[in-house]
Amino acid sequence: MYFLSGWPKRLLYPLGSPAEAPFHIQSDPQRTFFAVLAPARLSIWYSRPSVLIVTYKESPKSSSQFGPYKQAEWRPDSTMIAVSTANGYILFFHITSTRGDKYLYEPVYPKGSPQMKGTPHFKEEQCAPALNLEMRKILDLQAPIMSLQSVLEDLLVATSDGLLHLIHWEGMTNGRKAINLCTVPFSVDLQSSRGSFLGFADVYIRDMEYCATLDGFAVVFNDGKVGFITPVSSRFTAEQLHGVWPQDVVDGTCVAVNNKYRLMAFGCASGSVQVYTIDNTTGAMLLSHKLELTAKQYPDIWNKTGAVKLVRWSPDNSVVIVTWEYGGLSLWSVFGAQLICTLGGDFAYRSDGTKKDPLKISSMSWGAEGYHLWVISGFGSQNAEIESDPKSIVKQPGILLFQFIKSVLTVNPCMNNQEQVLLQGEDRLYLNCGEASQTQNPRSTSAHSKHQPSQEKSLFADTGLESQGLSTLLGHRHWHVVQISSTYLESNWPIRFSAIDKLGQNIAVVGKFGFAHYSLLTKKWKLFGNITQEQNMIVTGGLAWWKDFVVLACYNISDHQEELRVYLRTSNLDNAFAHVTKAQAETLLLSVFRDMVIVFRADCSICLYSIERKSDGPNTTAGIQVLQEVSMSRYIPHPFLVVSVTLTSVSTENGINLKMPQQARDAESIMLNLAGQLIMMQRDRSGPQIREKDNNPNQRKLLPFCPPVVLAQSVENVWTTCRANKQKRHLLEALWLSCGGAGMKVWLPLFPRDSRKPHSFLSQRIMLPFHINIYPLAVLFEDALVLGAVNDTLLYDSLYARNSAREQLEVLFPFCVVERTSQIYLHHILRQLLLRNLGEQALLLAQSCSTLPYFPHVLELMLHEVLEEEATSREPIPDPLLPTVAKFITEFPLFLQTVVHCARKTEYALWNYLFAAVGNPKDLFEECLMAQDLDTAASYLIILQNMEVPAVSRQHATLLFNTALEQGKWDLCRHMIRFLKAIGSGESETPPSTPTAQEPSSSGGFEFFRNRSISLSQSAENVPASKFSLQKTLSMPSGPSGKRWSKDSDCAENMYIDMMLWRHARRLLEEVRLKDLGCFAAQLGFELISWLCKERTRAARVDNFVIALKRLHKDFLWPLPIIPASSISSPFKNGKFRTVGEQLLKSQSADPFLNLEIDAGVSNVQRSQSWLSNIGPTHHEIDTASSHGPQMQDAFLSPLSNKGDECSIGSATDLTESSSMVDGDWTMVDENFSTLSLTQSELEHISMELASKGPHKSQVQLRYLLHIFMEAGCLDWCIVIGLILRESSIINQILVIIQSSEVDGEMLQNIKTGLHAVDRWASTDCPGYKPFLNVIKPQLQKLSEITEEKVQPEAFQPATVGKTPEQTSPRAEESRGSSGHGSVPQGELGGGSLISRKEEDMTQAEDEEPFQDGTYDCSVS
């Protein structure tokens, strides 16, 4: 509603002696002038600019006669001021503008400036008028005056002798009637036959205020009682007065009246404010609500504020400001929502934590439109202190101006169907929609559930631009600030109304006269071209946007006529382009619903107009026609009491049993906020409904309205929308109410399931109350969000040296800013529905919102709040809600996460209560594992570890650890290793007993955390930061021996973890998953070399070289080698280079099945053994090879004779990352083929380079693995990697090792057998390997010899050479395929490739580590 902005300003007050310090301020009815009283001075100040105009100084002689001044009161027309003095005199001052057309400050313009042209009303707006003060009359009432109050043309004065004087402003003497309070009867209500009299001689009125809408006075007596005095008839005599009072207030100190809401706020000595209203039927005073600080919010200041000193309602009656005897200021909405309080936070404490003195206020008054609060800071009594410290400015009484920003809803309630938050300050506007460039995400009315990023739709994508997207409305924390045009403000300050259109792209503002509008897209203001037109209209009832038009109700000054006008935004701002409709009476409120305008007028009638776009000729205008008039005078006592009027489609029927379906979203009812009572008038559908034959919808007779029904009390704001969305009917057809201190309410429709006919006895709507932590300013209907704003403070006191400027305003007050906030309310509504056994409705509502990004959070909040309330309740709960909520949440797939997140955020003592309702955590853990949701399962482990004995949690942790290893979730694996160690170390201690909800066992709750801290510190030493050195590979499980705890259990635990890691490594090797093995070792710091040494003859031996080779080709995306084309015939014949392209395609292909098909294609051609002697097959054979697989037809390396071949060759180079060619070499390739200067052998070399290597990363990874196997002495694996890399130097190196060191004969025999198998496979299926095998033939020969030397002759059986090594294969899957087929057996490849693909996806997410330091990089390019 209202928010403080910036620092308060200090006005320069000409201070003589401390005795002349100001102590009272009173604004005139228009809030243009302010009267400031000092003991013997009366000063008049102007509001804008805030300057002193004139001061009247009492002479010492008369001052001693009258006594010091006490109070001032303005005459309604601002021509006189009455001042009361301590000795019972009233002094009447006349204010005259003596010097005619003179002003205090004259603007001086340079010659030729446009401002020189005489504009009407111009000078008086620019500067303060020069005024004169003269004392005209003196009246002696012969008793100290307690209170002055201006009532219409009279002045009401209460004196301490218990009399009420009614004095005319003009003929004072003849019209005086004094009423003795002892003769006024008082009762509890007006229906009592006779009231008791006050009956004490010394009772008098201490404070009073007149309430025009109740026609009476709210009074506070000197004994603390409060009451309301009303004249029974129009004549104001003692016999005609009657008073009512509440029984329970005995400590009243002051009173303030709210005319719009008919409320009386009585300040009490206890520090609280009691707000009363008058019962319409009995006339009794009813307590509406209290404004009091709670011990919860202000524990240090609660009950220490002193009595309430002043209460002041804002000019628009929407907020009240309260100050106390001991200082401080607080701001509340009409029905008691607290907005600001300066007794806590940065207002009360300095940045070093010391407490500040609260600001004491002796008098305050609101400025125009509530943008300023004029405050006299009261240190008047501390005269001694002031004299002792003359430098201290702030301690001296002075005038402070607090600046406020307020919500548009306070003055222009028609904005309540918008989803934007718009705040207005005195010269700027704050919007919550971002830049207009971001507002390009209009919601389509049908399928709003899919939130697209805001760039995806163009600005004018479709005609259903109903409102903005969620991201735009939530946006960032900052406001979009629009500075109001200074030209317009100069002559039209203050801004009274503002409005924003549906899309948040255009704003209109209304000042004193006329209006102006602004486009956020063009960043330009549009003002009236003709200033006389602007100054001739006063907007009365607010304004609203309808499509591209501004609709407003105004008073035409020259014609003395009330009008309804519509201006088109795109045309010039001029009455020539406006559509004007005359109105009978003054319009007080205006609102737009779809294509209808609803207007509430001063004669208490409501008028409905239809509005449509008209394009006649060049100008586009809007046409307005009257549809219906409804008189409300019998229901509304005073037109000023109507806060807002809205047309809505909300009705008590749900539109299910309406006879005509389209009527369901028509203007069904009028919502009227009458002084906080929400009244609904529906269309009367009881009569006969005739379908009209008329085509024109405006001609059809509209149904009359039923008598009004009261829906709710204490309503501040109402929000509805006219949009429809089948998916979210609950939210869009609801009515949202803001009820001040009572929170919010929603009037929710209830829908029968499957459109069954609803039960006649069931209500079709339900009113649900709920509390939110912010003050609501807008409701996002589909998104289940409330938007608001909140004051935030920034301290700047550290910028000032302590001694010099300790009392600067910037030090005393924090800098105030307004922050945007939003809050989810869906969980409150779901909970209220479940509480009322409306689970089916709750489910329908929740399912319609399940696509919202924060829906999981909604479920979690609901579970958490119910759990906290019920588990911590002192009394047993007869009908607990938690089981219902738990059952409700199981309907959603997020059930497992919701429960565990809620448990993790709740204290341990409540877990038993929670899991009694939602199910055993062991079962939930197993469900997570089955659903493959490992992260959630890990969270459940922590709960299990606290609630179960260590054996159970270890068993579950092992399950999870194995699954995580299998899926390559390395982060989780690392956590699990730590976790298993923590369990192991804690096992020797007593297992935590399962605690009951009443008394948590002390060890159980903190067991895990104590152990976890140890394991964390330990693992920090275990894991080298992102690099694992080769020379010193640390194994995480074993841990450094220096740090190991001297507990057997821990050693056993480490052993247990090592066993699991070894088992996994063994599986990976058996399945020839070298890449995964590398990832596993690098990520978990597994000591690969030492383990391989142990497993050299078992898991780490290669059982089938051919399968191993193929698997590595596939895992590392390494192409199978091909034969150089030159050895066949001329390479430039058509199709000869296709194999190169095809292999390239293969090397980059992410799909192993594609490789398989090509393999099959090549291998099915009959091939002779002549490959060994490097003689190629015939042309015919190659052509059949290329025609076998469909992929070969679209190889992308086409023959060189085509145009633009350099592109295709270039692209091929880019694809293979490890090409040794420099880009410059390609420049020789020319369009004209005859000039090609590459020799045949060079081309062959290029194509071989391109086709024979895989990605660079794979090469580095393979070399790293080679290094590891070399270190561990697994020579058979080294040979396999050597074959893939096709580097004879590796084979040589292995030979040297074999010759120089003792190598196990069995391994040599295995290598020899394997190489024979590879040779046979190469001959039949993969001829590309033959050249390399021929190159290393001498080394193989040598190897054969060494093997024969080392292996005993009887162990050598020649038959095995010819046989395939099936018999030695330990795995069934591998033995299924024979080496005769050129491809891996289909079954294994299918299964294996899927696993490997998954692994690659996992590893891609891991951090890439540089390989040059001998670390193992596990990412796939």
Tab-separated table of C-alpha atoms in Angstrom, residues 896 899-901 903-904 908 911 915 920-929 933-964 972-983 992 1004 1007-1009 1012 1056 1060:
chain	number	residue	atom	x	y	z
A	896	LEU	CA	9.684	-39.560	-2.713
A	899	VAL	CA	9.114	-36.484	1.753
A	900	VAL	CA	12.882	-36.667	1.973
A	901	HIS	CA	13.399	-32.943	1.355
A	903	ALA	CA	12.545	-34.565	6.481
A	904	ARG	CA	15.992	-33.137	5.806
A	908	TYR	CA	15.255	-35.057	13.912
A	911	TRP	CA	10.962	-37.740	11.959
A	915	PHE	CA	7.417	-41.482	8.774
A	920	ASN	CA	8.910	-46.740	6.432
A	921	PRO	CA	12.081	-45.009	5.117
A	922	LYS	CA	13.519	-48.436	4.149
A	923	ASP	CA	10.624	-49.057	1.793
A	924	LEU	CA	10.903	-45.541	0.392
A	925	PHE	CA	14.636	-46.063	-0.188
A	926	GLU	CA	13.968	-49.238	-2.136
A	927	GLU	CA	11.327	-47.447	-4.211
A	928	CYS	CA	13.942	-44.822	-5.124
A	929	LEU	CA	16.372	-47.525	-6.235
A	933	ASP	CA	16.473	-42.032	-8.567
A	934	LEU	CA	19.857	-42.362	-6.873
A	935	ASP	CA	20.163	-38.830	-5.492
A	936	THR	CA	16.899	-39.136	-3.608
A	937	ALA	CA	17.938	-42.595	-2.402
A	938	ALA	CA	21.137	-41.028	-1.026
A	939	SER	CA	19.042	-38.553	0.963
A	940	TYR	CA	17.024	-41.422	2.425
A	941	LEU	CA	20.275	-43.084	3.485
A	942	ILE	CA	21.021	-40.188	5.805
A	943	ILE	CA	17.620	-40.651	7.403
A	944	LEU	CA	18.119	-44.411	7.695
A	945	GLN	CA	21.511	-43.866	9.287
A	946	ASN	CA	19.880	-41.834	12.047
A	947	MET	CA	16.876	-44.051	12.544
A	948	GLU	CA	18.307	-47.575	12.144
A	949	VAL	CA	21.275	-49.586	13.447
A	950	PRO	CA	24.508	-49.287	11.412
A	951	ALA	CA	24.154	-52.769	9.895
A	952	VAL	CA	20.919	-51.747	8.172
A	953	SER	CA	22.315	-48.499	6.821
A	954	ARG	CA	25.463	-50.285	5.629
A	955	GLN	CA	23.390	-52.838	3.768
A	956	HIS	CA	21.403	-50.077	2.044
A	957	ALA	CA	24.505	-48.000	1.383
A	958	THR	CA	26.169	-50.970	-0.322
A	959	LEU	CA	23.163	-51.390	-2.587
A	960	LEU	CA	23.273	-47.742	-3.529
A	961	PHE	CA	27.074	-47.737	-3.964
A	962	ASN	CA	26.942	-50.631	-6.398
A	963	THR	CA	24.161	-49.015	-8.399
A	964	ALA	CA	26.036	-45.704	-8.524
A	972	LEU	CA	27.648	-39.982	-5.566
A	973	CYS	CA	30.253	-42.769	-5.399
A	974	ARG	CA	32.676	-40.471	-3.623
A	975	HIS	CA	30.003	-39.500	-1.107
A	976	MET	CA	29.099	-43.135	-0.591
A	977	ILE	CA	32.730	-44.064	0.170
A	978	ARG	CA	32.819	-41.328	2.795
A	979	PHE	CA	29.465	-42.428	4.123
A	980	LEU	CA	30.465	-46.094	4.433
A	981	LYS	CA	33.590	-45.056	6.316
A	982	ALA	CA	31.523	-42.895	8.660
A	983	ILE	CA	29.245	-45.834	9.401
A	992	PRO	CA	21.275	-45.203	18.112
A	1004	GLY	CA	20.898	-40.587	17.775
A	1007	GLU	CA	25.633	-39.363	15.548
A	1008	PHE	CA	25.788	-38.911	11.825
A	1009	PHE	CA	27.016	-35.352	11.893
A	1012	ARG	CA	30.499	-37.107	8.985
A	1056	TYR	CA	34.997	-53.786	2.628
A	1060	MET	CA	33.523	-53.542	-3.756
